[in-house]
XYZ file of C-alpha atoms in Angstrom:
596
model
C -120.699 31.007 -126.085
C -119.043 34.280 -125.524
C -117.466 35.051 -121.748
C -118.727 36.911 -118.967
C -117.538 40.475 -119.079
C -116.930 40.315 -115.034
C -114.535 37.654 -115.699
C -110.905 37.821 -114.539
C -108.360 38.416 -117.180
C -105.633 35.815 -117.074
C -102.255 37.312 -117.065
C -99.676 36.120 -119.317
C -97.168 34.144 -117.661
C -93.566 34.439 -118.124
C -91.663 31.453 -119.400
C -89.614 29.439 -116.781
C -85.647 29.637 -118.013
C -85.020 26.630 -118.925
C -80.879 25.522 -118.036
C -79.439 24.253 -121.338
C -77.255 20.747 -120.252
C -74.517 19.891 -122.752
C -75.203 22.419 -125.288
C -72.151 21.707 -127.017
C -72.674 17.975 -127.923
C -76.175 19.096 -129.404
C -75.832 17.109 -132.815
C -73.065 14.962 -131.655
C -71.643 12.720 -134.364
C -69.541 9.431 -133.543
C -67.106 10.399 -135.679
C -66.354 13.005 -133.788
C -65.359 10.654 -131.030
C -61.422 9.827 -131.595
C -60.417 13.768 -132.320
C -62.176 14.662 -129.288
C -60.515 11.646 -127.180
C -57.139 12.514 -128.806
C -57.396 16.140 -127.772
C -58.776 15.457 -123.949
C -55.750 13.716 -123.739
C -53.555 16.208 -125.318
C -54.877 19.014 -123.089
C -54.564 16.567 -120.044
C -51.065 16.093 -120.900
C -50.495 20.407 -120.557
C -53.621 21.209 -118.069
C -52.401 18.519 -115.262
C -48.655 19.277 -114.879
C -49.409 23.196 -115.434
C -52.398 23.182 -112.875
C -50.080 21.181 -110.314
C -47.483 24.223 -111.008
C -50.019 26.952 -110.572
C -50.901 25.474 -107.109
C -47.652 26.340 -106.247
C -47.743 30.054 -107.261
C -51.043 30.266 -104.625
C -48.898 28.784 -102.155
C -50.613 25.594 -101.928
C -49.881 22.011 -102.198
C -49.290 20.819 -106.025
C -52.678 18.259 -105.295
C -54.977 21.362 -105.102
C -54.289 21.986 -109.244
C -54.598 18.462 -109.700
C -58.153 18.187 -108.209
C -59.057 21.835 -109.998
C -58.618 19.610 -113.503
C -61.552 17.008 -112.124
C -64.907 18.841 -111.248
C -64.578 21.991 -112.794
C -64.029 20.378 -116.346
C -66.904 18.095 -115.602
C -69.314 20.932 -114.725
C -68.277 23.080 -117.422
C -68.855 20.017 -120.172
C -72.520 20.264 -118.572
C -73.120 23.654 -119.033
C -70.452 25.682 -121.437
C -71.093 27.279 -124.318
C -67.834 26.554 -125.479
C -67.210 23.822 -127.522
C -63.426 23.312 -126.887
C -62.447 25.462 -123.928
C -60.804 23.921 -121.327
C -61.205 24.970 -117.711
C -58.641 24.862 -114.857
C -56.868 27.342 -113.131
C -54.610 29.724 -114.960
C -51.644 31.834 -113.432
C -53.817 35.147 -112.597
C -56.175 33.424 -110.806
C -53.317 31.627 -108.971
C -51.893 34.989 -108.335
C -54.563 36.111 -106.758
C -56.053 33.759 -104.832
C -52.792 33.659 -103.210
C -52.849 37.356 -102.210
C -56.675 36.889 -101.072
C -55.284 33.520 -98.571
C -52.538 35.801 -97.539
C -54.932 38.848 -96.762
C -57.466 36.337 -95.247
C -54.696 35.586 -92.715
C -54.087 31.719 -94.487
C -50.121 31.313 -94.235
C -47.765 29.918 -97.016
C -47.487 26.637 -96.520
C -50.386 26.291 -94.063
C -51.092 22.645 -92.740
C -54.829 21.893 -94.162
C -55.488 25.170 -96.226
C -58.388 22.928 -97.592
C -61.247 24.604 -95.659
C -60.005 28.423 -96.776
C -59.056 27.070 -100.347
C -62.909 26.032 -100.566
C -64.479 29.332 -99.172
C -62.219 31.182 -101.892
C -63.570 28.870 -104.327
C -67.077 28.791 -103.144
C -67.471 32.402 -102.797
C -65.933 33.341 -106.410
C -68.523 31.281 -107.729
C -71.342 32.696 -105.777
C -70.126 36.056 -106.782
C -70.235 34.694 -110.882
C -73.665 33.287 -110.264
C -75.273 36.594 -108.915
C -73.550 38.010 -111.331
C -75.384 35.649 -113.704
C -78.818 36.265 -111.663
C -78.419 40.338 -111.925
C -77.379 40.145 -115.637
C -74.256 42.313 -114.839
C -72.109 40.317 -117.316
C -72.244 42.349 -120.685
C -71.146 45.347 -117.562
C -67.990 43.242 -116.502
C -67.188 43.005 -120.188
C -67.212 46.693 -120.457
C -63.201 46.814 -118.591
C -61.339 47.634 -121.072
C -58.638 45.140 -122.852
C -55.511 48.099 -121.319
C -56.942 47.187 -118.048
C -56.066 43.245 -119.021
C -53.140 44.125 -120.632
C -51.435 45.591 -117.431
C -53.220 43.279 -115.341
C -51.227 40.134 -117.112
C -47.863 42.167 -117.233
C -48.110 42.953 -113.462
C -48.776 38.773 -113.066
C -46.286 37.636 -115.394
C -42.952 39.997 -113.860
C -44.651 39.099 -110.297
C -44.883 35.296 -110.483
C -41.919 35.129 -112.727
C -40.115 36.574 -109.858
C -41.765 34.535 -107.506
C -40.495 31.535 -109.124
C -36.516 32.359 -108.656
C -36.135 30.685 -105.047
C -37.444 26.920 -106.395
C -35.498 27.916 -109.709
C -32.207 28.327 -107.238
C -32.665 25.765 -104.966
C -32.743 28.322 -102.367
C -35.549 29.058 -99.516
C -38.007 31.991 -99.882
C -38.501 35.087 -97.761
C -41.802 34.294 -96.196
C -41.869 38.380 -95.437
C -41.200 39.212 -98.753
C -43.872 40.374 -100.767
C -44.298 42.323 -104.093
C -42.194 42.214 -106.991
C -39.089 44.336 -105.923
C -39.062 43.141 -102.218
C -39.121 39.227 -103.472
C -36.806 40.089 -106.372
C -34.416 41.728 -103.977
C -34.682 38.519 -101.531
C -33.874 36.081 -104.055
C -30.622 38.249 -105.567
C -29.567 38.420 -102.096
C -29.371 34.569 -101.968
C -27.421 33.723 -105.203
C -24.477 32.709 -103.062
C -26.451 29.860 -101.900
C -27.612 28.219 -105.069
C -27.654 24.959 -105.892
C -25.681 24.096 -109.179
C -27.752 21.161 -109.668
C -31.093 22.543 -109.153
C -29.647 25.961 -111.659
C -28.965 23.780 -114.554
C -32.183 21.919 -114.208
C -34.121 24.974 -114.306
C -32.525 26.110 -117.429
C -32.488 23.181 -119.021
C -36.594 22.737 -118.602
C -37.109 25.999 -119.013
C -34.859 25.876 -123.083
C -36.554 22.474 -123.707
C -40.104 23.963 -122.726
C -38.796 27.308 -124.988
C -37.591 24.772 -127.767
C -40.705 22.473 -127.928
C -43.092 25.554 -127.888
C -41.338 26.688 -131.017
C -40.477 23.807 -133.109
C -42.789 21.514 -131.830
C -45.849 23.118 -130.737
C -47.965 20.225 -131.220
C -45.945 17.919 -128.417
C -47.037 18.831 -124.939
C -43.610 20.185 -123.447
C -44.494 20.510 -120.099
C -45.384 16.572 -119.935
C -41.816 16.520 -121.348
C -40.158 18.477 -118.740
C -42.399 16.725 -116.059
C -41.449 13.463 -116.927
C -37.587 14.521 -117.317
C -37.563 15.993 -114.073
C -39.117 13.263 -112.560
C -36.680 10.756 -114.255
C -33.537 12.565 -113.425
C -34.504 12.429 -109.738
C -35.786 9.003 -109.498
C -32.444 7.643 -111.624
C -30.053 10.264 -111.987
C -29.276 11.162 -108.077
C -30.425 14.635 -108.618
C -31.560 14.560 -104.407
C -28.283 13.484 -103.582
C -27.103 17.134 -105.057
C -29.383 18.733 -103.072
C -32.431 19.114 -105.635
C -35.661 19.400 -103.611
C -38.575 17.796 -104.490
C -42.702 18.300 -104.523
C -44.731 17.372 -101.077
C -46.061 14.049 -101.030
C -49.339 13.870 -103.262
C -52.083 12.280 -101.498
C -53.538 9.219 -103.531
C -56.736 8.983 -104.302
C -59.561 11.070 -104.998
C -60.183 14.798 -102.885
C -62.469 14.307 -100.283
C -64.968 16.528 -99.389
C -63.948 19.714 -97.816
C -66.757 22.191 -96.056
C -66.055 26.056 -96.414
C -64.878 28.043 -93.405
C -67.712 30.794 -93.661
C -65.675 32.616 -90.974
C -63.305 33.376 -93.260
C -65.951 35.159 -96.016
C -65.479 38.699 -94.969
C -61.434 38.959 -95.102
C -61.568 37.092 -98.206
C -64.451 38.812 -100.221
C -62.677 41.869 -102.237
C -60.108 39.024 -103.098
C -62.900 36.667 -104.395
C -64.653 39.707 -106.109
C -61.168 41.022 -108.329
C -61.030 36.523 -108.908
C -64.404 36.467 -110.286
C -64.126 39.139 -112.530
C -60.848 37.990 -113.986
C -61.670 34.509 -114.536
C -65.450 35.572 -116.152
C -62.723 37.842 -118.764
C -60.377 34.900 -119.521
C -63.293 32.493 -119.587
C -65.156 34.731 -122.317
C -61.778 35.896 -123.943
C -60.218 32.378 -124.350
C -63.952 31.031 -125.522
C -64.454 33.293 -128.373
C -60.905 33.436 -128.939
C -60.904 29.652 -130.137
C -64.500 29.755 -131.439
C -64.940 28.423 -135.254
C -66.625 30.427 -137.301
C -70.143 27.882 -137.705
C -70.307 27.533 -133.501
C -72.635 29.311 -131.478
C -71.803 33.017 -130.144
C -70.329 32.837 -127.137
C -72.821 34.864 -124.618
C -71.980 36.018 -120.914
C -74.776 34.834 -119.095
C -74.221 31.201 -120.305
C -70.492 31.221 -119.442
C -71.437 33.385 -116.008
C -73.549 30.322 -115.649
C -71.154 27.671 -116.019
C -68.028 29.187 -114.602
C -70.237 29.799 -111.333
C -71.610 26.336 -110.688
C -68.148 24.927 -111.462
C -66.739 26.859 -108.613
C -69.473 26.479 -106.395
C -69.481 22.516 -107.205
C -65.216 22.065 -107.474
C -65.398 24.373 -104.110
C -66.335 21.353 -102.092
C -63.351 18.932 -103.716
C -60.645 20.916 -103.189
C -60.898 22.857 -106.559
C -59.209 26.480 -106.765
C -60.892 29.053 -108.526
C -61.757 27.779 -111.982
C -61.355 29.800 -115.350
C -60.659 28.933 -119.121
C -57.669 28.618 -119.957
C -55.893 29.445 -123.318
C -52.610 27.048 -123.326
C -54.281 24.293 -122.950
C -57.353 24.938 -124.877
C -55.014 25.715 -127.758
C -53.217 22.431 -127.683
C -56.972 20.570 -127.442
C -58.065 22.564 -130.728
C -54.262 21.771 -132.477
C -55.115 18.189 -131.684
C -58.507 18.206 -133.351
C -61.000 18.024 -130.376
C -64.758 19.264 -131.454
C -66.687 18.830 -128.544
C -66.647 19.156 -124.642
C -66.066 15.383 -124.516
C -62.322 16.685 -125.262
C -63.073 17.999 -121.954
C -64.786 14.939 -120.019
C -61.875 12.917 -121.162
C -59.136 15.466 -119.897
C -60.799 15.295 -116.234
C -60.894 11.249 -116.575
C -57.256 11.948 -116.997
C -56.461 13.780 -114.006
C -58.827 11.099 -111.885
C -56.327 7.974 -113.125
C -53.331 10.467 -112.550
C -54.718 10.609 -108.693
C -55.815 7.135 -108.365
C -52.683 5.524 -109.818
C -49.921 8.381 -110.491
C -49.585 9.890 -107.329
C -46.622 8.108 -105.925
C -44.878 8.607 -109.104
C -45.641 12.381 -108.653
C -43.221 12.263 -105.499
C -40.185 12.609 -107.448
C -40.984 15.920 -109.213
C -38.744 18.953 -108.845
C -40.168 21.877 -107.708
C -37.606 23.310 -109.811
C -39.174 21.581 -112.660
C -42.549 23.368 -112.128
C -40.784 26.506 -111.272
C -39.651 26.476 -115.007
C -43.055 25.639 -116.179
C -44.642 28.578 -114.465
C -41.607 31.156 -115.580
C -42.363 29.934 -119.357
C -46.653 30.391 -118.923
C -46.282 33.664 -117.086
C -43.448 35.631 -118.813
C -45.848 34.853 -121.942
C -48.197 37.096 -120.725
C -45.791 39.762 -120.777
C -46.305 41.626 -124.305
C -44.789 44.183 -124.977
C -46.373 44.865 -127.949
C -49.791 45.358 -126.813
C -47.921 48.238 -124.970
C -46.946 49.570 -128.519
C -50.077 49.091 -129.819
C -51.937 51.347 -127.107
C -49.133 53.299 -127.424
C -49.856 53.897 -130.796
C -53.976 54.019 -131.001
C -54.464 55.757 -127.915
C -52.268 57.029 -125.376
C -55.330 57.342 -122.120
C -55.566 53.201 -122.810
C -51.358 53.095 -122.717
C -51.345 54.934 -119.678
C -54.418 52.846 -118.105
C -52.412 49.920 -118.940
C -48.959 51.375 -117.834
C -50.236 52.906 -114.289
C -52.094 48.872 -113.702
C -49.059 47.355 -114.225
C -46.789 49.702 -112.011
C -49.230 49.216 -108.894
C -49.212 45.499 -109.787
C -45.847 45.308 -109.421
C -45.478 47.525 -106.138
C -48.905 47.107 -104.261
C -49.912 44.043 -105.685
C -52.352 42.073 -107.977
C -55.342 42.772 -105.917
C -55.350 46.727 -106.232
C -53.693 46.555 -109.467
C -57.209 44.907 -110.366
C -59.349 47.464 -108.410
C -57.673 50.488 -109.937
C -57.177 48.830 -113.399
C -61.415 48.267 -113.066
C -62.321 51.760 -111.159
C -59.644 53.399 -114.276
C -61.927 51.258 -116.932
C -65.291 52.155 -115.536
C -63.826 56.246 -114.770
C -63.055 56.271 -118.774
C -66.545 54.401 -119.472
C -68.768 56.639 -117.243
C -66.428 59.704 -119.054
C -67.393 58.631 -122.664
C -70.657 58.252 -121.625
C -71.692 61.288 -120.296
C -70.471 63.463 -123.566
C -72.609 65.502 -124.729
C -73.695 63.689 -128.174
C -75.304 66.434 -129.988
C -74.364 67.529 -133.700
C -76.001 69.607 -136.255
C -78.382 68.281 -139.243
C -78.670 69.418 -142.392
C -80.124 68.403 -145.649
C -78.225 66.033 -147.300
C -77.769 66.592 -151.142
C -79.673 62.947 -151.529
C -82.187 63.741 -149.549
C -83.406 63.304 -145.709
C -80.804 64.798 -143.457
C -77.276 64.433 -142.453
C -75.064 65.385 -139.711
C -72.964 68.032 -140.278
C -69.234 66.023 -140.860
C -67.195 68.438 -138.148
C -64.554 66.866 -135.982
C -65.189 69.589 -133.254
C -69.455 68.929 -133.552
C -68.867 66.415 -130.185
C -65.652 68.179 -128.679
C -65.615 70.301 -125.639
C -68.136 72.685 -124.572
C -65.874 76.051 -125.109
C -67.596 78.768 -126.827
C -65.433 79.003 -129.586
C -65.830 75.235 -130.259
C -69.495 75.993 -130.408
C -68.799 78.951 -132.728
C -67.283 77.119 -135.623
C -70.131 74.287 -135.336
C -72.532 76.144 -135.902
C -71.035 78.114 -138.164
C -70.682 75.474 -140.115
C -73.925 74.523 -139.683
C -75.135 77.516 -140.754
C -73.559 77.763 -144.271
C -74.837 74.337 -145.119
C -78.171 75.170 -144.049
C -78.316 77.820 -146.206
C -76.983 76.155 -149.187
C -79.976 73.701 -148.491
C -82.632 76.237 -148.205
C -82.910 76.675 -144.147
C -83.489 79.547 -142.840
C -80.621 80.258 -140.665
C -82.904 80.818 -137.783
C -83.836 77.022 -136.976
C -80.933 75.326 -135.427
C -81.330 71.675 -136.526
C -79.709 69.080 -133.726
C -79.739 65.470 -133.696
C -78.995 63.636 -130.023
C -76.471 60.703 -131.461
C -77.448 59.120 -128.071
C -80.518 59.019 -125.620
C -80.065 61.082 -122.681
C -79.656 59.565 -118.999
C -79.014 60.966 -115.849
C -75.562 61.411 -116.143
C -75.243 63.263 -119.756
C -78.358 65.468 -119.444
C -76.728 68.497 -118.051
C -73.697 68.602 -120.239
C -76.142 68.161 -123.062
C -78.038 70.785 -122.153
C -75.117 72.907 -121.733
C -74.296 72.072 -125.168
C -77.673 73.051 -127.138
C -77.316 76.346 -125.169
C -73.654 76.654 -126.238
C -74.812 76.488 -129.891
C -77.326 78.250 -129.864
C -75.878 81.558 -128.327
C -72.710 80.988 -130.103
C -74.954 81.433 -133.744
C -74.726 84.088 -135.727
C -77.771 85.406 -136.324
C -79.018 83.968 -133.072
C -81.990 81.584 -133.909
C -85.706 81.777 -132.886
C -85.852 78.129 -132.869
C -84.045 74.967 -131.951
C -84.820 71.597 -133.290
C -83.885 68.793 -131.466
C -83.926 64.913 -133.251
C -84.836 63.085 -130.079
C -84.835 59.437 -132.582
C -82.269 58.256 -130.160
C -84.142 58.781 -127.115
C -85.414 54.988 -125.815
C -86.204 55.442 -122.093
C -87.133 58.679 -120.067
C -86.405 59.806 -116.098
C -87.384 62.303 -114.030
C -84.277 63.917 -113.758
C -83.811 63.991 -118.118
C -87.361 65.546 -118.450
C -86.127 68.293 -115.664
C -83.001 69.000 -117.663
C -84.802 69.398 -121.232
C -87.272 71.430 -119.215
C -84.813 73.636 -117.841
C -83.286 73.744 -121.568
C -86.327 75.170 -122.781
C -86.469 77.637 -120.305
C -83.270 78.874 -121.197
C -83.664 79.147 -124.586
C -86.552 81.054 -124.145
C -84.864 83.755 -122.227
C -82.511 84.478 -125.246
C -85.899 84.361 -127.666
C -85.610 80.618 -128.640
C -88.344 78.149 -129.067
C -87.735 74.503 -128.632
C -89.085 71.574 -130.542
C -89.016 68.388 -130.761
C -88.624 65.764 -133.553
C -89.306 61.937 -133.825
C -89.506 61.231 -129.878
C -90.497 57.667 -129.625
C -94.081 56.692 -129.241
C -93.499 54.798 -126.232
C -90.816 57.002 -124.275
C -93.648 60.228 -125.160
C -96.272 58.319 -123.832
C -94.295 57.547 -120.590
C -92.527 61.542 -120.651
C -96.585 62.657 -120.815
C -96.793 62.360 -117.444
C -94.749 65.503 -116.833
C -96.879 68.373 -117.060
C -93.761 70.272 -119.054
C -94.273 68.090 -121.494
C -97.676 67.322 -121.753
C -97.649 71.079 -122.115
C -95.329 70.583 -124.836
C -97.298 68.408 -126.898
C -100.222 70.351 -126.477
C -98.451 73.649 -128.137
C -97.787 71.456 -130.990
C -93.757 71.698 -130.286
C -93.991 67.651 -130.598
C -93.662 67.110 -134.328
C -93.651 63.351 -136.433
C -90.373 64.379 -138.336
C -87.551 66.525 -138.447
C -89.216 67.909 -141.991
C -92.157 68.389 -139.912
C -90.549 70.538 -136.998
C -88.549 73.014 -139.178
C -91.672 73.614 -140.916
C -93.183 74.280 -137.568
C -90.074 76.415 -136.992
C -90.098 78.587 -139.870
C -93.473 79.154 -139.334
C -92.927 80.824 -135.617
C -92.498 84.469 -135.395
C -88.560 85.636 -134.272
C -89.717 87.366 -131.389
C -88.827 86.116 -127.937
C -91.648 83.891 -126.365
């Protein structure tokens, strides 16, 4: 029985994506179980005390970095593609939500910041999810690791500073803001420290120095937390005029709604949040991946990071992202799985159900220290040497993010550390990527090797290429009138006119001029209006200094689409569209010198 030829064709239909839940316990074996349990609890034992001490760098209470341990861990065991990342808060996305609550108008110390804590959170994870939706992440991973590396300097010197009131025992300028103006506030106060609350900053600061380096494997800043919180309850440390944490509330966060009022002052914060905590998510996830896990892809962790804000937004959660201190200590103590994580968030639940009265007693010089220790970490200097040393744009991209971190701020350290990345991006880009071929002694064809074949576009660059070009064409039986090129890289809107200037530079720079240009067009994958104008507008040129142009091995599909411009239809049909680079110098030796 055959069809009807009037019937309708059925059109293929696209698969549905399909969301992937717990991709990482895929497999799961039960012996798997204890390491896993044993390293949730190790991480909880870093990720709770350090959240509850990055809360205070955003100028909130310490319960908000408690609750940002709960949700977002849950929602990230769901959907990450990491198997032992560990999601929380870390100190740049403290940082900078508390510069987008202190654009947005939210003071330090506010009475119920809960409602603009939630739109921050809620709108950094819309931002990751249509980031997700528009496929954009493999384009945030383009900013370059300089731009991180000042990014992190500017946070730790900022914070570090920051942290020098609770470290004295003395009140904070509420007007003071950048790193030289809050530096300069807290030097002015030294005569009003508190001895006690001095030596218990440096004493939890060496032990959490000490423990990091001979005994990496404990989880210090439990230590210090508990020491702290000892010393106060026992040792009379409030009598000497230590202060103390704000009352955590007991029990679990209730829901919060978002104040949508609040979207438009707080959205170029939530978009420099997003992008950081996508880069530390992806960074700290293949950083700790083993070498038989899955890749670690964007969209999945674009994916996860977004619904765990969007979700955690509604409980109180700051902005979520991986992070690397505590994910370290989870993989030292063995965990496999995202149960590690599961069992870290059932952690910070029984710390709010049954610790938080306990919690009471901890100095906020105590999580001063622990935030001085995690921040001046990010400090390297030796990234700085390594830029230094590979290349010097990257040390100065680096260099000029830090130095408007530290005087502007974290926010526009971000935006000019991204608009330096995607200047230096866009600038590699549009290069013109054209060298000269010629015949390789093996066979097929080579380009020539030439530092100076992809430098600038100055005439006497263009001399010595093709120059060299020339010789070696000779020595391989070219005539020296066909002037081989190969395009290393398709052409796009942006790199078509200093392309073309760069064919014509060649060619008038050769000596004898040639009578025809070749032009390996392998490379070329896609096709626009405004590329077929430019090679056009080549060929025109070339022909008014007696040049013919062809070209070599243009894709079948990208031809078929190009056809549609009658330049080069007209092209094809004067049999300037050859198979082959063999194939189009034939062609070329075959045309008469004479101009066209």
């Amino acid at each position: 029985m055959t069809s009807s030829p009037t019937a309708p064709r059925r059109r293929p239909t696209r698969p549905v994506p399909r969301v992937d839940l717990f991709p990482t316990l895929r497999g799961y074996r039960a012996s798997w179980l204890r390491a896993d349990v044993v390293g949730g609890l190790s991480a909880g034992a870093v990720v709770v005390p350090q959240a509850m001490a990055y809360a205070t760098i955003a100028n909130l209470p310490v319960g908000f970095g408690l609750y940002t341990c709960m949700v977002p861990l849950v929602v990230y065991a769901l959907l990450g593609g990491s198997r032992t990342l560990s999601m929380s808060t870390t100190s740049t996305i403290a940082t900078l939500s508390a510069s987008t609550l202190l654009a947005a108008g939210v003071a330090a110390g506010a009475e119920d910041p809960a409602r603009a804590v939630s739109t921050l959170t809620l709108l950094v994870g819309a931002l990751l999810l249509l980031t997700r939706v528009l496929r954009l992440g493999s384009l945030v991973e383009n900013i370059s690791q300089a731009t991180l590396v000042g990014i992190k300097a500017g946070v730790g010197v900022t914070v570090a500073a920051a942290q020098l009131p609770p470290l004295l025992g003395v009140p904070a300028d509420p007007d003071a803001t950048g790193f030289f103006h809050v530096l300069g506030s807290a030097l002015g106060s030294l005569d009003q420290a508190v001895p006690a609350t001095v030596a218990l900053s440096v004493g939890s600061i060496a032990v959490l120095l000490l423990l990091g380096r001979v005994a990496p494997r404990m989880p210090a800043p439990l230590v210090v937390v508990a020491a702290g919180i000892l010393l106060v309850a026992f040792g009379g440390l409030a009598d000497r005029g230590v202060e103390v944490i704000e009352p955590v509330p007991p029990g679990l966060p209730l829901p919060v709604l978002p104040d949508l009022s609040l979207v438009g002052s707080m959205l170029a914060g939530a978009s420099a949040i997003a992008i950081m905590a996508f880069l530390e998510t992806v960074a700290v996830g293949r950083g700790v991946r083993r070498p038989d896990e899955p890749q670690i892809g964007p969209d999945q962790e674009l994916l996860a990071n977004g619904v765990a804000a969007v979700v955690g937004a509604f409980f109180r959660a700051m902005p979520p992202a991986g992070g690397f201190s505590q994910t370290a200590v989870s993989l030292r103590a063995g965990a496999r799985t995202q149960v590690a994580g599961l069992v870290t968030a059932a952690l910070a639940i029984l710390v709010a159900l049954f610790l938080a009265p306990v919690l009471d007693d901890l100095p906020q010089a105590t999580l001063g220290a622990m935030v001085v220790v995690a921040t001046l970490s990010l400090v390297k200097v030796g990234d700085f040497v390594v830029l230094w040393r590979i290349n010097r744009v990257e040390f100065a991209v680096a260099a000029v993010t830090t130095g408007i971190g530290l005087v502007a701020g974290l926010l526009p350290a971000v935006g000019v550390g991204v608009g330096l990345t995607l200047v230096l991006v866009l600038r590699e880009l549009d290069r013109p990527r054209v060298v000269p071929l010629v015949r390789a002694p093996q066979g097929g064809w080579a380009p020539v090797d030439r530092g100076t074949a992809e430098g600038d576009d100055s005439e006497e660059d263009a001399d010595v290429t093709r120059e060299v070009a020339r010789e070696a064409a000779l020595e391989s039986g070219i005539a020296p009138g066909v002037l081989v090129l190969h395009l290393d890289a398709g052409l796009y809107t942006a790199n078509t006119r200093p392309t073309v200037e760069r064919i014509l530079a060649l060619a008038r720079a050769s000596a004898p001029a040639p009578h025809a240009v070749v032009l390996e067009s392998g490379a070329q994958r896609g096709v626009t209006s405004t590329v077929l104008d430019g090679l056009a507008d080549l060929d025109r040129q070339l022909a008014g200094i007696g040049c013919t142009l062809l070209l070599a091995r243009v894709p079948a599909e990208t031809a078929a689409r190009a056809a549609a411009s009658p330049w080069f239809a007209a092209l094809a049909t004067d049999g300037r569209l050859l198979p082959s680079v063999d194939a189009a110098v034939e062609a070329a030796q075959a045309l008469s010198a004479t101009p066209r």
